[in-house]
Structure formats: C-alpha cells, structure tokens
Amino acid sequence: MPQTSPRPSFAPAAALRDRSGGPHLKVTTVELFFDLVYVFSIIQLSHYLLEHQTWRGALECAVLFAGIWWAWNYTAWSANWIDPDKLQGRVLTLVLMGCALMMAVAIHYAFGYRAWLFAFAYVAMALIRAFYMARVMRDTQMGQNYWQLGMWSAFSGVFWIGGALIEPLRLPLWIIAVLIDYAGPYAGFFVPGHGRTPMETWTLKGLHLLERNQLIFIIALGESVLLLGGTMVGADLTGPLFLTAAVGFALLVSMWWLYFVHSGEAGEDAFHSAEDQAKLGRAGLAYAHGIMVCGAIVVAVAIEVIVAHPTDAIYLPSIVIACAGPMIFMAGNVLYRLTIGRNVPWTYAIPFVAMPVVGWTLHSADAGGIALGLGMLFVMFPVALINPDKPRGVEPSA
C-alpha cells in the first residue's frame, strides 16, 4: 500500500503565514484596514472621557479602553500566524473588524442602553478568534494554546454578558471581566486537566507585532491632531488659541520623541535578539504599549480642553486629566524600557513628581488653558530632549 504523507504541523496550511522567511513578517493591507476601526474607537473613547470628567466616568472609560485594547491586541497576535492575505485569514479579519466596529459604535452609551452591543460584540470577537485559530491549528501545541485562551474568553464572557444584562452591577462585573482577560496570559491560560500554556510555545514573530503596536500608537497620537485641528476650525483664530495650539503640538512631538527616538531602535534590537519572543511581546507590547496608548488618549483630551479654553479657568477634573495623561504614558514607557532591557534614566521620574505639583499650583491659582498647557510642556519637553541612550556609531573619545 502507498504510504500517506505525514500531517503538516499546521493545518490547514492554506490559512497560515509562511514563517520560514526570517524574523520579520509583512504587515498586510488587511491589517491596516482593520486598524481603521480603531481610529474611530479612539475618537469615541476620548470623547467619552471628555464628557464624563468624574471619578466614575474615568473608571468607566478605563474599562471600555481595556476591552477595546484587548480586542485589538489579540487580533494583532492572531495575524502573526494566520495570513490575512489568504481567503480564510481575510474573512476572519473582516469579521473581527465588523465586531470591533460594533464595539466602537456602542462606546458612547456602553454604560447605558447599548451595553448589550458592546459586550456581545466583544465576546463574539474573542470567541470567534480563539476557536477559529484553535480549529485552523488543530493537533498542534498552538491549537491547544488557542483552545485554552478561548476557554478563558468564555469565562470572562460570562461577566461581560452578565454586566450588560444587570445594570446595577454592570461596572463591577465588567471590571471582573477585564481582570480575568488581562490575567490570562500570566496564568498561562490554565485549564483544569490541561495545565498551562508556556509562553515559549507561542511561536511569535515579534518584529511584526512591534510594527503593529507602533502603528496603533501613532493612531492614538493622531487623535490629538484631530481634536486640535477640529477645535481650531470651529474657533476664532486669536493669539491665545495659536499659543495653546502650539503648546498642544509640542506636547505631541514630545510624546512621539520619547517613544520613537528614545526607544524605537532599542525595541527593534530587542526583538531581533530575544530568544523568547512571546514573553517579550506579552510585557512589552500587550501591556506596556496598552498603557502608553491609554496615556496618549488621556493627553488628547487634555489638549482639547486647553485649546478650547485658553484663557478660562480650568476646573479640577480637567487638571487631573491633564496631569494623569503624561504620567500614564510615562508609566508605559518605563515598563517598555525595562522589558526590552534598556536603562530607565532618572529624568523619566520627573513627570511623576512634577505633574502633581503643577496641577495643584495651577488649580490654586485658577489658571487657564494656556498655563496648564505650558505646565505640561515644561515637564515633558526636557524629558524628551535628554536621550538616555548613546547614539549609534559614536566612538568614545580617547
């Protein structure tokens, strides 16, 4: 009898990427198309925070961001194995894009009458992605990994759906759901009877995922550009407005500089040389970049406030947002540099010390948007100017 050929390690191979061509995978146009939804999502999140400047509103916005970010993060990881340029991968990506769009549409009223849409879209996205990947990579370790991830998504989904159905418990149930989702990778997606999925079994091509995270961070910065430009379009172009706009733009430059100039090449070097790409990607991308993107969104809201009210006294909630944004961003930046094995300079501590002082001082003085923006800039710009790493190609003098 003729011998049958052995079953391929990934089946069906027609749906998966060719991972034999080196350390980097191409970011496809379908992935970029998928990311367009997150332009809208980030706009919705920033507007939600802008309109709910209370402690509860901030917590609600944080929960919504956590869901939005995790949905994007897991989809970006799945595209590291499945090929979005092949029919099956393209269909999966577009289906997930539709779910992500429904989540974005629901954001503004997610803690109201559209809670069901946000929760069902999130859970559908998680289950479709995980069990589709488990099916595609069945009979392999990666297939087992995705099956166990799917079980964790189903577990957290109980709380997402429960929160959508039980309005008085919505916020605490959704917080529990977020904690389950974010704890999953560090718990190894433990399932009784199946154990954990070790991170080294997630055969990640980290440079591809790093590029995806860099692109989504630029999208987050782009929200500030949209808010800044939109505010100027509808306002009288006075001297104070131009000054606050210039301050807002300089803040954006500072954040871009702190990320790309300080840590851009360092991140690429780390993923070129790391043996455990998945472990590096988990802490440095899934978590650290999530914190940085969150900080960028909060800063975007602060820029909108200071540009819209250049001379009016800024209320305490807006001052808290303006102080929190740079600190959240820097917290993610610190975690990222620690993850990729680079030093964290002492200057990175300046925003954590200086921003509360600036905020309290300006609140006591009933300062306006110009003063608040300048305070943020005087803290962030010097930190950006001091590069913690020695430039490449520079030999020490004799």
Short mmCIF file of C-alpha atoms in Angstrom, two decimals:
data_model
loop_
_atom_site.label_atom_id
_atom_site.label_comp_id
_atom_site.label_asym_id
_atom_site.label_seq_id
_atom_site.Cartn_x
_atom_site.Cartn_y
_atom_site.Cartn_z
CA MET A 1 0.00 0.00 0.00
CA PRO A 2 1.29 3.52 -0.71
CA GLN A 3 2.46 5.44 2.32
CA THR A 4 0.47 8.50 3.27
CA SER A 5 2.34 11.73 3.80
CA PRO A 6 2.59 12.95 7.38
CA ARG A 7 0.05 15.51 8.53
CA PRO A 8 1.53 19.02 8.40
CA SER A 9 2.26 20.66 11.72
CA PHE A 10 -0.18 23.46 10.93
CA ALA A 11 -3.43 22.52 9.28
CA PRO A 12 -4.86 23.69 7.04
CA ALA A 13 -1.64 25.33 5.87
CA ALA A 14 -3.54 27.36 3.27
CA ALA A 15 -4.82 29.66 6.02
CA LEU A 16 -1.47 30.30 7.70
CA ARG A 17 1.52 32.51 7.06
CA ASP A 18 4.77 31.26 5.62
CA ARG A 19 7.01 31.78 8.64
CA SER A 20 10.22 30.49 7.08
CA GLY A 21 11.42 33.75 5.58
CA GLY A 22 13.27 35.30 8.51
CA PRO A 23 12.45 37.16 11.73
CA HIS A 24 10.04 39.70 10.26
CA LEU A 25 6.57 39.27 8.80
CA LYS A 26 4.98 41.80 6.49
CA VAL A 27 2.16 43.94 7.87
CA THR A 28 -0.59 43.39 5.29
CA THR A 29 -3.05 45.90 3.89
CA VAL A 30 -5.89 43.93 5.51
CA GLU A 31 -4.31 44.50 8.93
CA LEU A 32 -4.01 48.23 8.20
CA PHE A 33 -7.65 48.22 7.04
CA PHE A 34 -8.64 46.55 10.32
CA ASP A 35 -6.80 49.25 12.28
CA LEU A 36 -9.01 51.93 10.71
CA VAL A 37 -11.78 50.90 13.09
CA TYR A 38 -9.51 51.89 15.95
CA VAL A 39 -9.22 55.44 14.64
CA PHE A 40 -12.95 55.66 15.32
CA SER A 41 -12.67 53.73 18.61
CA ILE A 42 -10.02 56.07 19.99
CA ILE A 43 -12.09 59.11 19.00
CA GLN A 44 -15.08 57.64 20.82
CA LEU A 45 -13.03 56.89 23.94
CA SER A 46 -11.54 60.38 24.11
CA HIS A 47 -14.98 61.95 23.70
CA TYR A 48 -16.38 59.67 26.40
CA LEU A 49 -13.74 60.85 28.87
CA LEU A 50 -14.22 64.45 27.77
CA GLU A 51 -17.94 64.24 28.56
CA HIS A 52 -17.59 62.19 31.78
CA GLN A 53 -14.97 64.03 33.81
CA THR A 54 -15.74 62.33 37.11
CA TRP A 55 -14.02 59.52 39.00
CA ARG A 56 -16.73 57.10 37.91
CA GLY A 57 -16.55 58.35 34.34
CA ALA A 58 -12.78 57.86 34.32
CA LEU A 59 -13.19 54.32 35.66
CA GLU A 60 -15.85 53.53 33.07
CA CYS A 61 -13.60 54.90 30.32
CA ALA A 62 -10.71 52.78 31.61
CA VAL A 63 -12.88 49.64 31.46
CA LEU A 64 -14.01 50.45 27.93
CA PHE A 65 -10.43 51.13 26.86
CA ALA A 66 -9.31 47.83 28.41
CA GLY A 67 -11.85 45.95 26.32
CA ILE A 68 -11.05 47.87 23.13
CA TRP A 69 -7.31 47.42 23.59
CA TRP A 70 -7.50 43.71 24.39
CA ALA A 71 -9.68 43.04 21.36
CA TRP A 72 -7.12 44.79 19.16
CA ASN A 73 -4.17 43.14 20.90
CA TYR A 74 -5.42 39.57 20.49
CA THR A 75 -6.37 40.21 16.87
CA ALA A 76 -2.89 41.57 16.15
CA TRP A 77 -1.36 38.47 17.74
CA SER A 78 -3.57 36.14 15.69
CA ALA A 79 -2.36 37.81 12.47
CA ASN A 80 1.14 36.69 13.45
CA TRP A 81 0.09 33.14 12.49
CA ILE A 82 -2.89 33.40 10.18
CA ASP A 83 -2.31 35.05 6.81
CA PRO A 84 -4.69 37.98 6.28
CA ASP A 85 -3.80 37.96 2.56
CA LYS A 86 -5.28 34.48 2.13
CA LEU A 87 -9.03 33.96 1.88
CA GLN A 88 -9.59 32.34 5.27
CA GLY A 89 -7.42 34.85 7.08
CA ARG A 90 -9.00 37.74 5.20
CA VAL A 91 -12.52 36.59 6.09
CA LEU A 92 -11.59 36.18 9.76
CA THR A 93 -10.01 39.65 9.89
CA LEU A 94 -13.02 41.29 8.26
CA VAL A 95 -15.47 39.51 10.57
CA LEU A 96 -13.44 40.67 13.57
CA MET A 97 -13.35 44.16 12.06
CA GLY A 98 -17.15 44.16 11.98
CA CYS A 99 -17.29 43.16 15.65
CA ALA A 100 -14.76 45.87 16.54
CA LEU A 101 -16.85 48.45 14.68
CA MET A 102 -19.91 47.47 16.73
CA MET A 103 -17.88 47.89 19.93
CA ALA A 104 -16.85 51.37 18.80
CA VAL A 105 -20.43 52.30 17.91
CA ALA A 106 -21.54 51.24 21.39
CA ILE A 107 -18.87 53.15 23.36
CA HIS A 108 -20.77 56.38 23.93
CA TYR A 109 -23.72 54.58 25.53
CA ALA A 110 -21.89 51.44 26.68
CA PHE A 111 -22.93 52.00 30.28
CA GLY A 112 -26.45 52.74 29.14
CA TYR A 113 -28.78 51.26 26.58
CA ARG A 114 -26.01 49.95 24.27
CA ALA A 115 -24.25 47.86 26.90
CA TRP A 116 -25.54 44.70 25.24
CA LEU A 117 -23.96 45.70 21.91
CA PHE A 118 -20.54 46.40 23.42
CA ALA A 119 -20.49 43.19 25.47
CA PHE A 120 -21.86 40.87 22.80
CA ALA A 121 -19.53 42.28 20.13
CA TYR A 122 -16.52 41.91 22.44
CA VAL A 123 -17.39 38.33 23.45
CA ALA A 124 -18.22 37.33 19.88
CA MET A 125 -14.90 38.75 18.71
CA ALA A 126 -12.99 36.87 21.41
CA LEU A 127 -14.68 33.50 20.89
CA ILE A 128 -14.67 33.59 17.08
CA ARG A 129 -10.98 34.49 17.00
CA ALA A 130 -9.81 31.99 19.62
CA PHE A 131 -11.76 28.94 18.45
CA TYR A 132 -11.18 29.68 14.77
CA MET A 133 -7.45 29.76 15.46
CA ALA A 134 -7.72 26.58 17.52
CA ARG A 135 -9.51 24.91 14.61
CA VAL A 136 -7.02 26.09 12.00
CA MET A 137 -4.05 24.91 14.09
CA ARG A 138 -5.69 21.77 15.48
CA ASP A 139 -3.49 18.88 16.60
CA THR A 140 -0.63 21.29 17.37
CA GLN A 141 0.59 22.99 20.51
CA MET A 142 -0.58 26.34 19.13
CA GLY A 143 -4.02 24.89 18.56
CA GLN A 144 -4.11 23.80 22.20
CA ASN A 145 -2.91 27.23 23.25
CA TYR A 146 -5.74 28.95 21.41
CA TRP A 147 -8.31 26.47 22.73
CA GLN A 148 -7.29 27.30 26.28
CA LEU A 149 -7.32 31.03 25.50
CA GLY A 150 -10.85 30.51 24.18
CA MET A 151 -11.90 28.89 27.44
CA TRP A 152 -10.63 31.93 29.36
CA SER A 153 -12.51 34.19 26.94
CA ALA A 154 -15.67 32.20 27.53
CA PHE A 155 -15.17 32.52 31.30
CA SER A 156 -14.69 36.29 31.15
CA GLY A 157 -17.58 36.47 28.67
CA VAL A 158 -19.96 35.36 31.41
CA PHE A 159 -19.14 38.56 33.29
CA TRP A 160 -19.24 40.75 30.18
CA ILE A 161 -22.72 39.46 29.30
CA GLY A 162 -23.83 39.49 32.92
CA GLY A 163 -22.82 43.14 33.22
CA ALA A 164 -24.73 44.01 30.07
CA LEU A 165 -27.89 42.37 31.44
CA ILE A 166 -27.68 43.56 35.06
CA GLU A 167 -27.37 47.34 35.00
CA PRO A 168 -26.77 47.94 38.76
CA LEU A 169 -23.81 45.51 38.68
CA ARG A 170 -22.52 46.48 35.24
CA LEU A 171 -19.36 48.29 36.30
CA PRO A 172 -18.14 45.75 38.91
CA LEU A 173 -18.93 42.79 36.64
CA TRP A 174 -17.08 44.36 33.73
CA ILE A 175 -14.11 45.12 35.98
CA ILE A 176 -14.02 41.42 36.94
CA ALA A 177 -14.20 40.51 33.24
CA VAL A 178 -11.25 42.81 32.46
CA LEU A 179 -9.20 41.34 35.31
CA ILE A 180 -9.86 37.81 34.03
CA ASP A 181 -8.88 38.74 30.47
CA TYR A 182 -5.70 40.52 31.50
CA ALA A 183 -4.67 37.83 33.99
CA GLY A 184 -4.99 35.06 31.40
CA PRO A 185 -1.55 35.35 29.77
CA TYR A 186 0.26 35.42 33.13
CA ALA A 187 -1.80 32.45 34.32
CA GLY A 188 -0.75 30.59 31.18
CA PHE A 189 -4.46 30.21 30.33
CA PHE A 190 -4.59 27.44 32.91
CA VAL A 191 -7.46 24.99 32.37
CA PRO A 192 -8.04 22.13 34.84
CA GLY A 193 -6.95 18.86 33.31
CA HIS A 194 -4.88 20.60 30.64
CA GLY A 195 -2.45 22.70 32.66
CA ARG A 196 -0.81 25.91 31.45
CA THR A 197 0.35 27.04 28.02
CA PRO A 198 4.03 28.03 28.45
CA MET A 199 4.89 31.34 26.78
CA GLU A 200 7.74 29.74 24.82
CA THR A 201 5.15 27.64 22.95
CA TRP A 202 3.63 30.80 21.45
CA THR A 203 5.94 30.95 18.43
CA LEU A 204 5.75 34.71 17.95
CA LYS A 205 7.50 36.74 15.25
CA GLY A 206 7.95 39.81 17.42
CA LEU A 207 9.04 42.40 14.86
CA HIS A 208 5.72 42.09 13.05
CA LEU A 209 3.80 42.69 16.25
CA LEU A 210 6.11 45.54 17.25
CA GLU A 211 5.34 47.29 13.97
CA ARG A 212 1.60 46.83 14.57
CA ASN A 213 1.93 48.37 18.04
CA GLN A 214 3.94 51.29 16.70
CA LEU A 215 1.22 51.97 14.14
CA ILE A 216 -1.57 51.88 16.73
CA PHE A 217 0.42 54.26 18.93
CA ILE A 218 0.65 56.69 16.01
CA ILE A 219 -3.13 56.36 15.59
CA ALA A 220 -3.51 57.31 19.26
CA LEU A 221 -1.34 60.39 18.72
CA GLY A 222 -3.41 61.16 15.65
CA GLU A 223 -6.47 61.60 17.87
CA SER A 224 -4.75 64.63 19.40
CA VAL A 225 -4.17 66.02 15.91
CA LEU A 226 -7.87 65.56 15.08
CA LEU A 227 -9.03 67.20 18.30
CA LEU A 228 -6.51 70.02 17.95
CA GLY A 229 -7.37 70.72 14.33
CA GLY A 230 -11.11 70.33 14.86
CA THR A 231 -11.11 72.81 17.73
CA MET A 232 -9.19 75.37 15.69
CA VAL A 233 -11.51 75.00 12.70
CA GLY A 234 -14.54 75.98 14.76
CA ALA A 235 -12.93 78.80 16.79
CA ASP A 236 -11.71 82.35 16.27
CA LEU A 237 -8.01 82.27 15.41
CA THR A 238 -6.79 84.50 18.21
CA GLY A 239 -3.33 84.82 19.71
CA PRO A 240 -4.18 82.72 22.79
CA LEU A 241 -5.63 80.00 20.56
CA PHE A 242 -2.49 79.87 18.43
CA LEU A 243 -0.36 79.69 21.57
CA THR A 244 -2.31 76.81 23.10
CA ALA A 245 -2.35 75.01 19.74
CA ALA A 246 1.44 75.36 19.53
CA VAL A 247 1.74 74.01 23.07
CA GLY A 248 -0.51 71.06 22.21
CA PHE A 249 1.51 70.30 19.11
CA ALA A 250 4.76 70.46 21.09
CA LEU A 251 3.29 68.01 23.62
CA LEU A 252 2.56 65.59 20.77
CA VAL A 253 6.11 65.96 19.49
CA SER A 254 7.43 65.25 22.99
CA MET A 255 5.46 62.00 23.27
CA TRP A 256 6.44 60.90 19.77
CA TRP A 257 10.10 61.71 20.56
CA LEU A 258 10.04 59.87 23.88
CA TYR A 259 8.75 56.73 22.21
CA PHE A 260 10.36 56.59 18.78
CA VAL A 261 13.64 58.43 19.30
CA HIS A 262 14.33 57.13 22.81
CA SER A 263 13.15 53.54 22.38
CA GLY A 264 12.37 52.86 18.70
CA GLU A 265 15.68 51.24 17.69
CA ALA A 266 16.09 49.69 21.13
CA GLY A 267 12.80 47.87 20.74
CA GLU A 268 13.72 46.56 17.30
CA ASP A 269 17.11 45.40 18.59
CA ALA A 270 15.46 43.59 21.49
CA PHE A 271 13.10 41.67 19.23
CA HIS A 272 15.91 40.86 16.80
CA SER A 273 17.92 39.20 19.55
CA ALA A 274 15.31 37.87 22.02
CA GLU A 275 15.02 34.10 22.28
CA ASP A 276 11.61 34.17 23.97
CA GLN A 277 9.73 36.49 21.63
CA ALA A 278 6.33 35.78 23.18
CA LYS A 279 7.42 36.67 26.71
CA LEU A 280 8.92 39.92 25.43
CA GLY A 281 5.79 40.65 23.41
CA ARG A 282 3.47 39.94 26.34
CA ALA A 283 5.01 42.50 28.71
CA GLY A 284 6.50 44.94 26.20
CA LEU A 285 3.63 45.08 23.72
CA ALA A 286 0.35 43.78 25.15
CA TYR A 287 0.74 45.56 28.48
CA ALA A 288 3.33 48.37 28.11
CA HIS A 289 2.00 49.62 24.79
CA GLY A 290 -1.55 49.44 26.09
CA ILE A 291 -0.58 51.78 28.93
CA MET A 292 1.18 54.16 26.52
CA VAL A 293 -1.79 54.25 24.14
CA CYS A 294 -4.09 54.93 27.10
CA GLY A 295 -1.83 57.80 28.17
CA ALA A 296 -1.88 59.24 24.65
CA ILE A 297 -5.70 59.22 24.65
CA VAL A 298 -5.83 61.00 28.02
CA VAL A 299 -3.33 63.60 26.80
CA ALA A 300 -5.50 64.12 23.70
CA VAL A 301 -8.43 65.01 25.96
CA ALA A 302 -6.23 67.44 27.91
CA ILE A 303 -5.08 69.11 24.68
CA GLU A 304 -8.69 69.56 23.57
CA VAL A 305 -9.53 71.20 26.91
CA ILE A 306 -6.60 73.63 26.90
CA VAL A 307 -7.12 74.61 23.26
CA ALA A 308 -10.87 75.10 23.75
CA HIS A 309 -10.36 77.21 26.91
CA PRO A 310 -7.05 79.06 26.53
CA THR A 311 -7.87 81.87 28.96
CA ASP A 312 -10.73 80.43 31.02
CA ALA A 313 -10.04 78.93 34.44
CA ILE A 314 -9.70 75.15 34.14
CA TYR A 315 -11.75 73.06 36.54
CA LEU A 316 -10.14 70.45 38.77
CA PRO A 317 -11.33 67.36 36.78
CA SER A 318 -9.63 68.68 33.64
CA ILE A 319 -6.47 69.45 35.60
CA VAL A 320 -6.45 65.89 36.96
CA ILE A 321 -6.81 64.54 33.42
CA ALA A 322 -4.01 66.80 32.18
CA CYS A 323 -1.71 65.61 34.97
CA ALA A 324 -2.66 61.95 34.64
CA GLY A 325 -2.07 61.68 30.88
CA PRO A 326 1.72 62.22 30.88
CA MET A 327 2.14 60.03 33.98
CA ILE A 328 0.17 57.15 32.43
CA PHE A 329 2.18 57.46 29.22
CA MET A 330 5.50 57.53 31.10
CA ALA A 331 4.47 54.52 33.20
CA GLY A 332 4.03 52.52 30.00
CA ASN A 333 7.29 53.90 28.65
CA VAL A 334 9.17 52.84 31.79
CA LEU A 335 7.67 49.33 31.63
CA TYR A 336 8.60 49.06 27.95
CA ARG A 337 12.22 50.04 28.51
CA LEU A 338 12.52 47.65 31.43
CA THR A 339 11.07 44.86 29.28
CA ILE A 340 13.49 45.40 26.40
CA GLY A 341 16.43 45.59 28.79
CA ARG A 342 17.26 49.27 28.48
CA ASN A 343 18.07 51.62 31.33
CA VAL A 344 15.40 53.91 32.69
CA PRO A 345 17.00 57.34 33.19
CA TRP A 346 16.29 59.37 36.29
CA THR A 347 14.68 62.02 34.10
CA TYR A 348 11.75 59.67 33.48
CA ALA A 349 10.75 60.21 37.13
CA ILE A 350 10.27 63.96 36.58
CA PRO A 351 6.64 63.78 35.32
CA PHE A 352 5.57 61.65 38.30
CA VAL A 353 6.93 64.28 40.70
CA ALA A 354 6.34 67.47 38.76
CA MET A 355 2.87 66.96 37.24
CA PRO A 356 1.01 66.77 40.60
CA VAL A 357 2.87 69.90 41.74
CA VAL A 358 1.99 71.72 38.51
CA GLY A 359 -1.63 70.63 38.76
CA TRP A 360 -2.05 71.71 42.37
CA THR A 361 -0.34 75.05 41.75
CA LEU A 362 -2.48 75.87 38.73
CA HIS A 363 -5.67 74.80 40.48
CA SER A 364 -4.86 77.08 43.42
CA ALA A 365 -4.23 79.97 41.02
CA ASP A 366 -7.41 79.39 38.95
CA ALA A 367 -5.16 79.26 35.89
CA GLY A 368 -6.40 78.94 32.33
CA GLY A 369 -5.66 76.57 29.49
CA ILE A 370 -2.51 78.37 28.39
CA ALA A 371 -0.89 77.99 31.81
CA LEU A 372 -1.96 74.35 32.08
CA GLY A 373 -0.58 73.52 28.66
CA LEU A 374 2.69 75.30 29.35
CA GLY A 375 2.98 73.46 32.65
CA MET A 376 2.59 70.11 30.90
CA LEU A 377 5.07 71.13 28.22
CA PHE A 378 7.71 72.40 30.65
CA VAL A 379 7.61 68.99 32.32
CA MET A 380 7.55 66.74 29.23
CA PHE A 381 9.74 68.57 26.72
CA PRO A 382 13.01 68.48 28.73
CA VAL A 383 12.47 64.78 29.42
CA ALA A 384 12.17 64.17 25.69
CA LEU A 385 15.29 66.20 24.85
CA ILE A 386 17.59 64.11 27.06
CA ASN A 387 18.20 60.89 25.14
CA PRO A 388 19.02 58.08 27.58
CA ASP A 389 20.95 56.00 25.03
CA LYS A 390 24.24 56.81 23.36
CA PRO A 391 23.74 57.42 19.61
CA ARG A 392 24.88 54.61 17.34
CA GLY A 393 28.19 54.90 15.57
CA VAL A 394 29.69 57.31 18.09
CA GLU A 395 33.05 56.13 19.39
CA PRO A 396 34.22 57.30 22.79
CA SER A 397 36.91 59.93 22.62
CA ALA A 398 40.46 58.95 23.54
#
